[in-house]
mmCIF file of C-alpha atoms and ligand atoms in Angstrom:
data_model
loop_
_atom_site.group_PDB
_atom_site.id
_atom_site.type_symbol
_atom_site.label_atom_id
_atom_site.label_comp_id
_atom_site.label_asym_id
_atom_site.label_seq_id
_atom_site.Cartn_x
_atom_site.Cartn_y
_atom_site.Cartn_z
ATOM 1 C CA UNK I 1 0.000 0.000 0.000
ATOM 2 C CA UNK I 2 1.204 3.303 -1.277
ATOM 3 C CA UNK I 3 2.227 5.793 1.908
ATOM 4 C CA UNK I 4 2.363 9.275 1.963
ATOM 5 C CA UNK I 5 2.336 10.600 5.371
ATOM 6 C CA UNK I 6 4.900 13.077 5.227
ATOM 7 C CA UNK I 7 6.201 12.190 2.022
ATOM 8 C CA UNK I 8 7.463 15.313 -0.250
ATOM 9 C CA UNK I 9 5.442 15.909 -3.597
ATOM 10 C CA UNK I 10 6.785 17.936 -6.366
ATOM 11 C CA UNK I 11 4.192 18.833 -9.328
ATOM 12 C CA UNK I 12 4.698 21.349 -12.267
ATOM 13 C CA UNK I 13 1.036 21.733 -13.555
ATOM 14 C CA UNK I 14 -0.243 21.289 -10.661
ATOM 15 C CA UNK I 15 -2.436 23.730 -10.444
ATOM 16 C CA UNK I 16 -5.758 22.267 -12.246
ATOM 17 C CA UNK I 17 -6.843 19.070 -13.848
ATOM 18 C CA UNK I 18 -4.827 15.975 -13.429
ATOM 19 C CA UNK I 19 -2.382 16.780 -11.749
ATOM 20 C CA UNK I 20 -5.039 19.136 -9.024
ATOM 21 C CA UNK I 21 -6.401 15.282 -9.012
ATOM 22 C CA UNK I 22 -3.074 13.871 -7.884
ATOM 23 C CA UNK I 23 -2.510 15.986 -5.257
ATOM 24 C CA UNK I 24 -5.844 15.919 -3.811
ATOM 25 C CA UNK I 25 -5.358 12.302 -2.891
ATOM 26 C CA UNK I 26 -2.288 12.446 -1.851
ATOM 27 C CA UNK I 27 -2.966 15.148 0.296
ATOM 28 C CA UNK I 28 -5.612 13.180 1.858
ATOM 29 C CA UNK I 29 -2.378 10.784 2.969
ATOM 30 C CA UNK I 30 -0.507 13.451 4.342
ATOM 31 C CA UNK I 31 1.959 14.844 2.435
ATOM 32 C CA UNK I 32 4.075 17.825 1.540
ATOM 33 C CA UNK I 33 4.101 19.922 -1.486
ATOM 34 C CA UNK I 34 5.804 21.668 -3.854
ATOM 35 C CA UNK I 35 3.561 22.870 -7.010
ATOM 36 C CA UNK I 36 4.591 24.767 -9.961
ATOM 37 C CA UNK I 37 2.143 26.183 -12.385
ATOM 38 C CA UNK I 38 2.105 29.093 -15.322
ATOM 39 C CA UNK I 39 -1.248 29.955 -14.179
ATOM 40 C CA UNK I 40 -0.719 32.135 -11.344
ATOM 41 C CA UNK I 41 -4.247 32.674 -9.868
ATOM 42 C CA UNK I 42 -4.607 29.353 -10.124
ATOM 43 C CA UNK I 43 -2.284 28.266 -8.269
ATOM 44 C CA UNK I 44 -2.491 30.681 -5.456
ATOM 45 C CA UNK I 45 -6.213 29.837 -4.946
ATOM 46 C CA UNK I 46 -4.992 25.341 -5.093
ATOM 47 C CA UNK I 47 -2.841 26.019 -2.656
ATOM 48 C CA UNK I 48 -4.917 27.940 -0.324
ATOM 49 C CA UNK I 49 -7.010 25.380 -0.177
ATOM 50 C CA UNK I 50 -4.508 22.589 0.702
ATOM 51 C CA UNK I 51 -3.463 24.644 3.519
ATOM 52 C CA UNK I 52 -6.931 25.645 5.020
ATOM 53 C CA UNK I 53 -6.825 21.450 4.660
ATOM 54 C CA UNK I 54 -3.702 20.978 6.830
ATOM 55 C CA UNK I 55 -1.450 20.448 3.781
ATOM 56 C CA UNK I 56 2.163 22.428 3.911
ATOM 57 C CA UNK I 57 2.253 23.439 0.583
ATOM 58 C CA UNK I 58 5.508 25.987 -1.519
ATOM 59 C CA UNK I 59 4.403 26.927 -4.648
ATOM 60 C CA UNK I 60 6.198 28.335 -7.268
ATOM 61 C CA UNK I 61 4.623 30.403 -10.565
ATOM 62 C CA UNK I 62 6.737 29.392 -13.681
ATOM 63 C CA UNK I 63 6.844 28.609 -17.445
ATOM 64 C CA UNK I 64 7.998 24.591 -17.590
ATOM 65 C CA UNK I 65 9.256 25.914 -21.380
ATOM 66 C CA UNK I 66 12.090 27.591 -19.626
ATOM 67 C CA UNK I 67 14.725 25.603 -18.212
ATOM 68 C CA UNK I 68 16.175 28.315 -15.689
ATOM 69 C CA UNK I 69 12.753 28.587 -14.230
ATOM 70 C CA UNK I 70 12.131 24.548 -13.505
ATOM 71 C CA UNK I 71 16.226 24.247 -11.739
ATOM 72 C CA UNK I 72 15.099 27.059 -9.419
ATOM 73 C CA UNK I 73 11.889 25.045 -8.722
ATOM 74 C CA UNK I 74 13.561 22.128 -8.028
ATOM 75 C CA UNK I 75 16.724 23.898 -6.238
ATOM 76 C CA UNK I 76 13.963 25.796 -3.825
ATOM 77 C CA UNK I 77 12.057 22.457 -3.488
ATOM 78 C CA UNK I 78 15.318 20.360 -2.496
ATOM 79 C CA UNK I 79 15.897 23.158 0.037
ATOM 80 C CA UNK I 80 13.138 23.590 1.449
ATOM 81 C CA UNK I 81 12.484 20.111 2.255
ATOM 82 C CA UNK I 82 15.829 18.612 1.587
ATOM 83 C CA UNK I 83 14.500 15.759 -0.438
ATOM 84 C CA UNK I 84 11.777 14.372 -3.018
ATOM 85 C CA UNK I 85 9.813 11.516 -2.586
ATOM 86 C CA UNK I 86 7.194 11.890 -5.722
ATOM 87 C CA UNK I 87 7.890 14.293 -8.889
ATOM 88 C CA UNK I 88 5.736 14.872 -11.218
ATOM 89 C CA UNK I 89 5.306 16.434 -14.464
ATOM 90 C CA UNK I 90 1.210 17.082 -15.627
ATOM 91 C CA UNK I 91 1.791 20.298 -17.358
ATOM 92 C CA UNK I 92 1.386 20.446 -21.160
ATOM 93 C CA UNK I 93 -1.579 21.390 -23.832
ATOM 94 C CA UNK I 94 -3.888 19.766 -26.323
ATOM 95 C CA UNK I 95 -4.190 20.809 -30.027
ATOM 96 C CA UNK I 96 -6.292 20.359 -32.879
ATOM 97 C CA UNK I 97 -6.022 20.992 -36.653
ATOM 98 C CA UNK I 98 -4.816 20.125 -39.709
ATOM 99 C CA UNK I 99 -1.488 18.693 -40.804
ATOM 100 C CA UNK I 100 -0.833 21.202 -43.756
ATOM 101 C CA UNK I 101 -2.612 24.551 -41.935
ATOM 102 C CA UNK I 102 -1.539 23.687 -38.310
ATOM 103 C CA UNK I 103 0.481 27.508 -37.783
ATOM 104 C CA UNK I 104 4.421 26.548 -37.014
ATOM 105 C CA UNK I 105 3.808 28.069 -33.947
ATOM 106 C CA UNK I 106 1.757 25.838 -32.731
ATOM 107 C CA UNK I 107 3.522 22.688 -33.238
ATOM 108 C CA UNK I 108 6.766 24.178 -31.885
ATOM 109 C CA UNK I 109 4.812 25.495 -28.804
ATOM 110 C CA UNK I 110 3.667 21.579 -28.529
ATOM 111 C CA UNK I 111 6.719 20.468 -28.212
ATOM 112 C CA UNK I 112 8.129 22.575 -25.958
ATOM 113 C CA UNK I 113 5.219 22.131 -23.498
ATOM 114 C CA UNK I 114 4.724 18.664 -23.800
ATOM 115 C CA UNK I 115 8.415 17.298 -24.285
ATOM 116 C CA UNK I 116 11.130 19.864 -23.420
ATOM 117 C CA UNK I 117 9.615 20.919 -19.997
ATOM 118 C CA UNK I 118 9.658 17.249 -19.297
ATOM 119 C CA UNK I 119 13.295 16.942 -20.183
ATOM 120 C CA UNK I 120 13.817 20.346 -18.381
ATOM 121 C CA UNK I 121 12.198 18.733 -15.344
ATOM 122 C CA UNK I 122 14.132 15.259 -15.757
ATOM 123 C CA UNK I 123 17.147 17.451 -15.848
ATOM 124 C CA UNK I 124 16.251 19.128 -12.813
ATOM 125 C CA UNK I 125 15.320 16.548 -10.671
ATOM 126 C CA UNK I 126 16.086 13.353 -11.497
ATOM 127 C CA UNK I 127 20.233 13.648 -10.610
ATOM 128 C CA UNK I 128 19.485 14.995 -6.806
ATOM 129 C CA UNK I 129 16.826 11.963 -6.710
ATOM 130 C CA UNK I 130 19.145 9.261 -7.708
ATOM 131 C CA UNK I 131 22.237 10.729 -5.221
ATOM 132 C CA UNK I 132 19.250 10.000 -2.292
ATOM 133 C CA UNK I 133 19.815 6.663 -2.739
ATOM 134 C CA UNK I 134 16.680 5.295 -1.660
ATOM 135 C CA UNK I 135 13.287 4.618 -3.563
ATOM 136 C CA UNK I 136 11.769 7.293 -5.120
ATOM 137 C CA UNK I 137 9.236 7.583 -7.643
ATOM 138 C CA UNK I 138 9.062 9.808 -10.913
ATOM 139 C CA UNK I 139 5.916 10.164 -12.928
ATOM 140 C CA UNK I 140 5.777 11.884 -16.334
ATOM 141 C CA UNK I 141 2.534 13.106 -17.814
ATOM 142 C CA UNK I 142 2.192 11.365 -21.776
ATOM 143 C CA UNK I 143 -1.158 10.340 -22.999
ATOM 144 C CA UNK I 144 -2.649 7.385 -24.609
ATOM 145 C CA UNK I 145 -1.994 9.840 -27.581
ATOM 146 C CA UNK I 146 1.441 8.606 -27.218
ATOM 147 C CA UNK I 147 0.661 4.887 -28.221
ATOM 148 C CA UNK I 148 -1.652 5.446 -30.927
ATOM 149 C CA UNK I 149 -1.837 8.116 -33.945
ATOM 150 C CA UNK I 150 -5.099 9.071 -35.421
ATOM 151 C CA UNK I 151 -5.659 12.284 -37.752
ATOM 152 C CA UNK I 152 -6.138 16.213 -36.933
ATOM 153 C CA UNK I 153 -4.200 16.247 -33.939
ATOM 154 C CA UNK I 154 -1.026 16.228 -35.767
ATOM 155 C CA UNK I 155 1.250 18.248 -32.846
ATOM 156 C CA UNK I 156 -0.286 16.402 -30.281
ATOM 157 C CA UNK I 157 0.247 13.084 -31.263
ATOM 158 C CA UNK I 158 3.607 13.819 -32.083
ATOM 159 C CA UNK I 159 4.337 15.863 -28.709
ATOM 160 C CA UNK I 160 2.889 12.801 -26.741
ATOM 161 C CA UNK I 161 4.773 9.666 -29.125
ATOM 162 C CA UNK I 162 8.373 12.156 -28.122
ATOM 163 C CA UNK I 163 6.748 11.945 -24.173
ATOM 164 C CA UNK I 164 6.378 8.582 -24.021
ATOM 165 C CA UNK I 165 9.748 7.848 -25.977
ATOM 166 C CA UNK I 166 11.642 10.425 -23.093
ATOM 167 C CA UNK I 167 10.242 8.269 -20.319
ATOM 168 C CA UNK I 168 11.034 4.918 -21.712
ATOM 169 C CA UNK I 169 14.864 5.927 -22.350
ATOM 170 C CA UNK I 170 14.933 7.131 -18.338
ATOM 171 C CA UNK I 171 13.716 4.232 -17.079
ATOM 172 C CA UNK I 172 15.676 2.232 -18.905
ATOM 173 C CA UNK I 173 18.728 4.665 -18.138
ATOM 174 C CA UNK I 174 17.776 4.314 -14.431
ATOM 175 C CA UNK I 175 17.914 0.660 -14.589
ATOM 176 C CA UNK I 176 20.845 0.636 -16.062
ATOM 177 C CA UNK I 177 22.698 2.387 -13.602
ATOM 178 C CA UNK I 178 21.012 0.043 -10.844
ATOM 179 C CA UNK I 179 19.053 3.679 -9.450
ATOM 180 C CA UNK I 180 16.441 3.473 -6.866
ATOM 181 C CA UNK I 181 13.870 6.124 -9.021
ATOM 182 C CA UNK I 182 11.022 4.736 -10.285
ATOM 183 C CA UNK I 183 10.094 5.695 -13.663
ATOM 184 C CA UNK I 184 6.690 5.765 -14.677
ATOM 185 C CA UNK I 185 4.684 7.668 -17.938
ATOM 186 C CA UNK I 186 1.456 8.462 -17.133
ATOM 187 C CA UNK I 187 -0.818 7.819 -20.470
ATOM 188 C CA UNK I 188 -4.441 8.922 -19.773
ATOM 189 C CA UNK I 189 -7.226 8.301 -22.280
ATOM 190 C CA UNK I 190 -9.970 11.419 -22.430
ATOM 191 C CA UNK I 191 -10.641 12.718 -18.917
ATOM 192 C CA UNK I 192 -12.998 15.586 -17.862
ATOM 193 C CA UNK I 193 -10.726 18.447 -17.173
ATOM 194 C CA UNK I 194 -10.573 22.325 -18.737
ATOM 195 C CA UNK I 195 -7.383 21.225 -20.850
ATOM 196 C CA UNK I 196 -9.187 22.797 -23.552
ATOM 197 C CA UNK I 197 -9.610 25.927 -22.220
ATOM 198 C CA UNK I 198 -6.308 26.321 -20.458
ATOM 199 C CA UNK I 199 -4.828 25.369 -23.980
ATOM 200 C CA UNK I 200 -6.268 28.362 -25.517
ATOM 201 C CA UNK I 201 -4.884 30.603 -23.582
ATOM 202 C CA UNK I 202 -1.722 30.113 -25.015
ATOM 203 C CA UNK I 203 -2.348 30.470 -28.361
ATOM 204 C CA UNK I 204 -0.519 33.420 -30.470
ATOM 205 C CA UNK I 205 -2.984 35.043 -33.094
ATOM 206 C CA UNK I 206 -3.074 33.091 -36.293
ATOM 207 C CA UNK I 207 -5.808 33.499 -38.812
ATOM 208 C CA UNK I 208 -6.249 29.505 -38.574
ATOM 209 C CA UNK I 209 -7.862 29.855 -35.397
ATOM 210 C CA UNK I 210 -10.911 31.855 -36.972
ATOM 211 C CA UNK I 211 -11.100 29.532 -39.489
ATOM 212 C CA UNK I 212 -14.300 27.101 -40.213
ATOM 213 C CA UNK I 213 -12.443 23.649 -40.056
ATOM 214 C CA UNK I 214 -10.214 24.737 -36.837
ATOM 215 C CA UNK I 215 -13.468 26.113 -34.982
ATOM 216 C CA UNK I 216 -15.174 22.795 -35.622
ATOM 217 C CA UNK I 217 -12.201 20.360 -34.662
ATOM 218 C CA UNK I 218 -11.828 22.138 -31.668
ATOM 219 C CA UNK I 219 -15.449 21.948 -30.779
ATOM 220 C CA UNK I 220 -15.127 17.977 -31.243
ATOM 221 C CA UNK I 221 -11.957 17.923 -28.920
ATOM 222 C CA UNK I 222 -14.326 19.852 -26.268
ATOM 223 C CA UNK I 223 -17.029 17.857 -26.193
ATOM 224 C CA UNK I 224 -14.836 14.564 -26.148
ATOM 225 C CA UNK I 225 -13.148 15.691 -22.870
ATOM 226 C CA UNK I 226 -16.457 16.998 -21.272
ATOM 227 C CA UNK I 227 -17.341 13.290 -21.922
ATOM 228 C CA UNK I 228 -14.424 12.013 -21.050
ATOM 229 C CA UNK I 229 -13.977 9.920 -17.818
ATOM 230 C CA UNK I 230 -14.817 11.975 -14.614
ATOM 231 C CA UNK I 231 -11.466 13.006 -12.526
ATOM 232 C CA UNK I 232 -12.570 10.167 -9.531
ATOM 233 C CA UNK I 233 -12.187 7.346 -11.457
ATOM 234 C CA UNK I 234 -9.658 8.573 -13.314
ATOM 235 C CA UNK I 235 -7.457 8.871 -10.310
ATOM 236 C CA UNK I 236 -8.262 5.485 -9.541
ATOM 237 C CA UNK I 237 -7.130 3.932 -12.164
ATOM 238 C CA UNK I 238 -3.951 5.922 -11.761
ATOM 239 C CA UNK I 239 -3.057 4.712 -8.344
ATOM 240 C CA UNK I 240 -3.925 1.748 -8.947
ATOM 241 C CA UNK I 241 -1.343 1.791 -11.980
ATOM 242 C CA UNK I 242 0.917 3.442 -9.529
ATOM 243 C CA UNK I 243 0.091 0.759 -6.818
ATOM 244 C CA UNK I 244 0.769 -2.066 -9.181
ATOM 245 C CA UNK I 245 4.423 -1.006 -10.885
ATOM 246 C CA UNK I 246 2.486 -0.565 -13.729
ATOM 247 C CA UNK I 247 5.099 1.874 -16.052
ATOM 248 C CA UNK I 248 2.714 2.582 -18.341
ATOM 249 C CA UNK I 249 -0.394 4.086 -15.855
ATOM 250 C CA UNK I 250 -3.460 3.317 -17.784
ATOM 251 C CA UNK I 251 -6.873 4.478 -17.209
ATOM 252 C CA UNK I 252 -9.204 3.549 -20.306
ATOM 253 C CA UNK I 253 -9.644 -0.346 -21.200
ATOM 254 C CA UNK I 254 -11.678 0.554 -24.385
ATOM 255 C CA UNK I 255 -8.691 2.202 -26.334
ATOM 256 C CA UNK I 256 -6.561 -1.068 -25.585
ATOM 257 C CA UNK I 257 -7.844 -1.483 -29.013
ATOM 258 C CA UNK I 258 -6.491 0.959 -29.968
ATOM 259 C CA UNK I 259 -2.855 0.559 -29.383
ATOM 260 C CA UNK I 260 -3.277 -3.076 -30.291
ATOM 261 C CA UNK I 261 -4.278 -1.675 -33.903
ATOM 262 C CA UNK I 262 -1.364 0.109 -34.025
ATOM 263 C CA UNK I 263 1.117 -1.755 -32.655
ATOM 264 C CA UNK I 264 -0.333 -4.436 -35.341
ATOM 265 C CA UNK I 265 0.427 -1.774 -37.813
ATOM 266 C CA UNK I 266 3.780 -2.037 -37.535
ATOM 267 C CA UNK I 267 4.118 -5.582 -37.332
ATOM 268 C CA UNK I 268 2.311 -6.311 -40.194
ATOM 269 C CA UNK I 269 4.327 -3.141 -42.094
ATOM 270 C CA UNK I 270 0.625 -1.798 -42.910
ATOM 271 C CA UNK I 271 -0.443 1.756 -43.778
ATOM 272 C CA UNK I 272 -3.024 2.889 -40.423
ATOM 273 C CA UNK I 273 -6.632 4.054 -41.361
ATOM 274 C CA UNK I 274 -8.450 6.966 -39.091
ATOM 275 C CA UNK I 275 -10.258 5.586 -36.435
ATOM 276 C CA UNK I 276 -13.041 7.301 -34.880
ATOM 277 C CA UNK I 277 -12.559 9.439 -32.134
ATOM 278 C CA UNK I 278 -13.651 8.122 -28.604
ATOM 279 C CA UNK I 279 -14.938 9.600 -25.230
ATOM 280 C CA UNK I 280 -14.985 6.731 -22.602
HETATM 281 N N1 LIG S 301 -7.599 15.552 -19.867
HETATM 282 C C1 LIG S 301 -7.364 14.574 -20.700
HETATM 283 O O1 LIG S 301 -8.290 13.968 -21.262
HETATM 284 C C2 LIG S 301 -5.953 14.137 -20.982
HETATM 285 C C3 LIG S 301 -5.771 12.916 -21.633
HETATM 286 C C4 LIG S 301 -4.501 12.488 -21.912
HETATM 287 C C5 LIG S 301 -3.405 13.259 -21.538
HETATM 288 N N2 LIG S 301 -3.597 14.440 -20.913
HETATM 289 C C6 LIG S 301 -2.410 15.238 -20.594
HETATM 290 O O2 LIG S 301 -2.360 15.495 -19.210
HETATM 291 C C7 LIG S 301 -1.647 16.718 -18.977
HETATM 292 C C8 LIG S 301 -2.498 17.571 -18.043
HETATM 293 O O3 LIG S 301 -3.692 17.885 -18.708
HETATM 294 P P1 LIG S 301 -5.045 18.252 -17.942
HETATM 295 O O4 LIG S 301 -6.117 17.593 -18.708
HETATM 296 O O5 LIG S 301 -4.889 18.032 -16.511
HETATM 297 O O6 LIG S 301 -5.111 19.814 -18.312
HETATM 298 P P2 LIG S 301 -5.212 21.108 -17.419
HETATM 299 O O7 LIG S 301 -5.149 22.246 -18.388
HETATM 300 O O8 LIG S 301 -6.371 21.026 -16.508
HETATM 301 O O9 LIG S 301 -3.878 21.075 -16.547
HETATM 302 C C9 LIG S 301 -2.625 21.394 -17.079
HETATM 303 C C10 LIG S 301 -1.925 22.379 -16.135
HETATM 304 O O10 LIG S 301 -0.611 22.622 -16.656
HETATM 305 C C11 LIG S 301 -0.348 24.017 -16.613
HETATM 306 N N3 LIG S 301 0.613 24.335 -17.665
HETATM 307 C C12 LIG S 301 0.423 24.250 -18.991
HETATM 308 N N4 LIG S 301 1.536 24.625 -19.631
HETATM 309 C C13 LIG S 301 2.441 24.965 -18.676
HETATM 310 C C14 LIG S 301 3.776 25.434 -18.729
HETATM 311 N N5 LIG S 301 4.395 25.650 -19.893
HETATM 312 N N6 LIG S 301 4.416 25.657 -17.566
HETATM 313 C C15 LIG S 301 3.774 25.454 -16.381
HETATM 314 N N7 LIG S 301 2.513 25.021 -16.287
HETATM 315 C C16 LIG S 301 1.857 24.773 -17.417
HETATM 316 C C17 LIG S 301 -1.703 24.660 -16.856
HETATM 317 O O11 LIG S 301 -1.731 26.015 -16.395
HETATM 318 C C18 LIG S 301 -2.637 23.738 -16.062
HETATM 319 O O12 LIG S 301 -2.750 24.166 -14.732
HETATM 320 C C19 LIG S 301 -1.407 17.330 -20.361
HETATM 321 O O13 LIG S 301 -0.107 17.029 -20.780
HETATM 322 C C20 LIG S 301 -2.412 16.602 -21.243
HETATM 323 O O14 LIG S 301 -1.975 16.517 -22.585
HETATM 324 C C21 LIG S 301 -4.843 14.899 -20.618
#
């Protein structure tokens, strides 16, 4: 059984969604935390309410695109608390659109959110973890978009395929070296949170985004996540994956299909067909 009394949490995009799921339970078991988050307000008001809960809770406002910003998180968390038991990476953005009228900027931003902040973080954290020399745990935030590809969410996919990729060369890195961290990539199928909206904000004016085929994929992307799978069970499912040494943390059975059809794919050497897009 999983134990966190007193045990010291470190989150960047922590401050809504998953990752607000995460450390809601784990609060509930006691621990400590350290949360980063871009969205400022946000953040204040999460960890407000972990401390009117009892939680002790250092936060720390940041972009996880800039590396400077995620070593002083993770120098100010290692001296505050003068360890890391759990660190996690949720932060990261969802995208819609087409392959050929996708701006630049958005694919670059994709990859910078979703992969280099992770390898920013990995950087970060990850050497003072193994030098503890005892058994700690490291969670990275992919998606099941990182074990299947489907059309018109070109950046994403790709973002999340890199994600997964990153976490399976560290754990295999930490093995290798005989470390104590855990590795783990986190690889959620649709869940109900406001990734949609938060994404949006981020977004640099592009005359794609008035356009009649981006307004209408990202309507479909909305509604899939508002019926997605609700946050309880989704959190489940993830410490139960957690729980179990599962490395990849699963939460949807129905898009085991899904990877299987890939995965078959490229056995098989066969060109994929679009599949259609799933909530539950
Ligand atoms: N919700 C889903 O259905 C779903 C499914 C699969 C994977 N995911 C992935 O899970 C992760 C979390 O998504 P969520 O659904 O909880 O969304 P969310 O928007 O509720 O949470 C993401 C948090 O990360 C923060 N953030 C974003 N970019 C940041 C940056 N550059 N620096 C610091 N903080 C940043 C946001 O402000 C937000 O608080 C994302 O990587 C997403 O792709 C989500």
């Amino acid at each position: 059984m999983l134990d966190f009394k007193d045990k010291v949490v470190a989150v960047i995009g922590g401050a809504s969604g998953l990752g607000k799921g995460m450390i809601l339970r784990m609060a509930k078991g006691g621990a400590k935390f350290a949360i980063a988050d871009r969205h400022g307000s946000n953040l204040a008001q999460f960890a407000d309410q972990l401390r009117a809960d009892g939680a002790e809770v250092f936060t720390k406002c940041l972009d996880a695109r800039n590396d400077g910003d995620v070593m002083e998180f993770a120098d100010a968390t290692f001296a505050k608390y003068g360890g890391v038991d759990y660190y996690i990476y949720t932060a990261g953005m969802s995208s819609m659109g087409s392959i050929f009228r996708l701006p630049l900027s958005e694919w670059r931003m994709l990859f910078e959110m979703n992969v280099m902040g992770q390898v920013h973080g990995i950087r970060a954290f990850i050497p003072r973890m193994i030098e503890q020399n005892r058994e700690c745990y490291v969670i990275n935030t992919a998606s099941n978009a990182g074990l299947e590809t489907n059309a018109y969410l070109p950046a994403y996919f790709m973002s999340k395929h890199a994600a997964v990729s990153l976490s399976e060369s560290l754990t295999i890195e930490l093995q290798a070296i005989g470390s104590k961290v855990k590795a783990y990539v986190f690889c959620p199928g649709l869940v109900q949170t406001p990734l949609s909206y938060n994404s949006a904000e981020m977004r640099v004016e592009d005359p794609y985004y008035t356009s009649d085929e981006y307004q209408k994929l990202t309507q479909l992307g909305k509604n899939a996540l508002a019926n997605g799978m609700t946050m309880d069970e989704a959190m489940d499912r993830f410490f139960q994956g957690l729980e179990a040494d599962n490395f990849y943390i699963r939460t949807h059975d129905n898009e085991e299909e899904q990877v299987r059809y890939r995965t078959e794919m490229v056995l098989n050497r066969t060109r994929p067909l679009p599949i259609p897009m799933r909530a539950k």
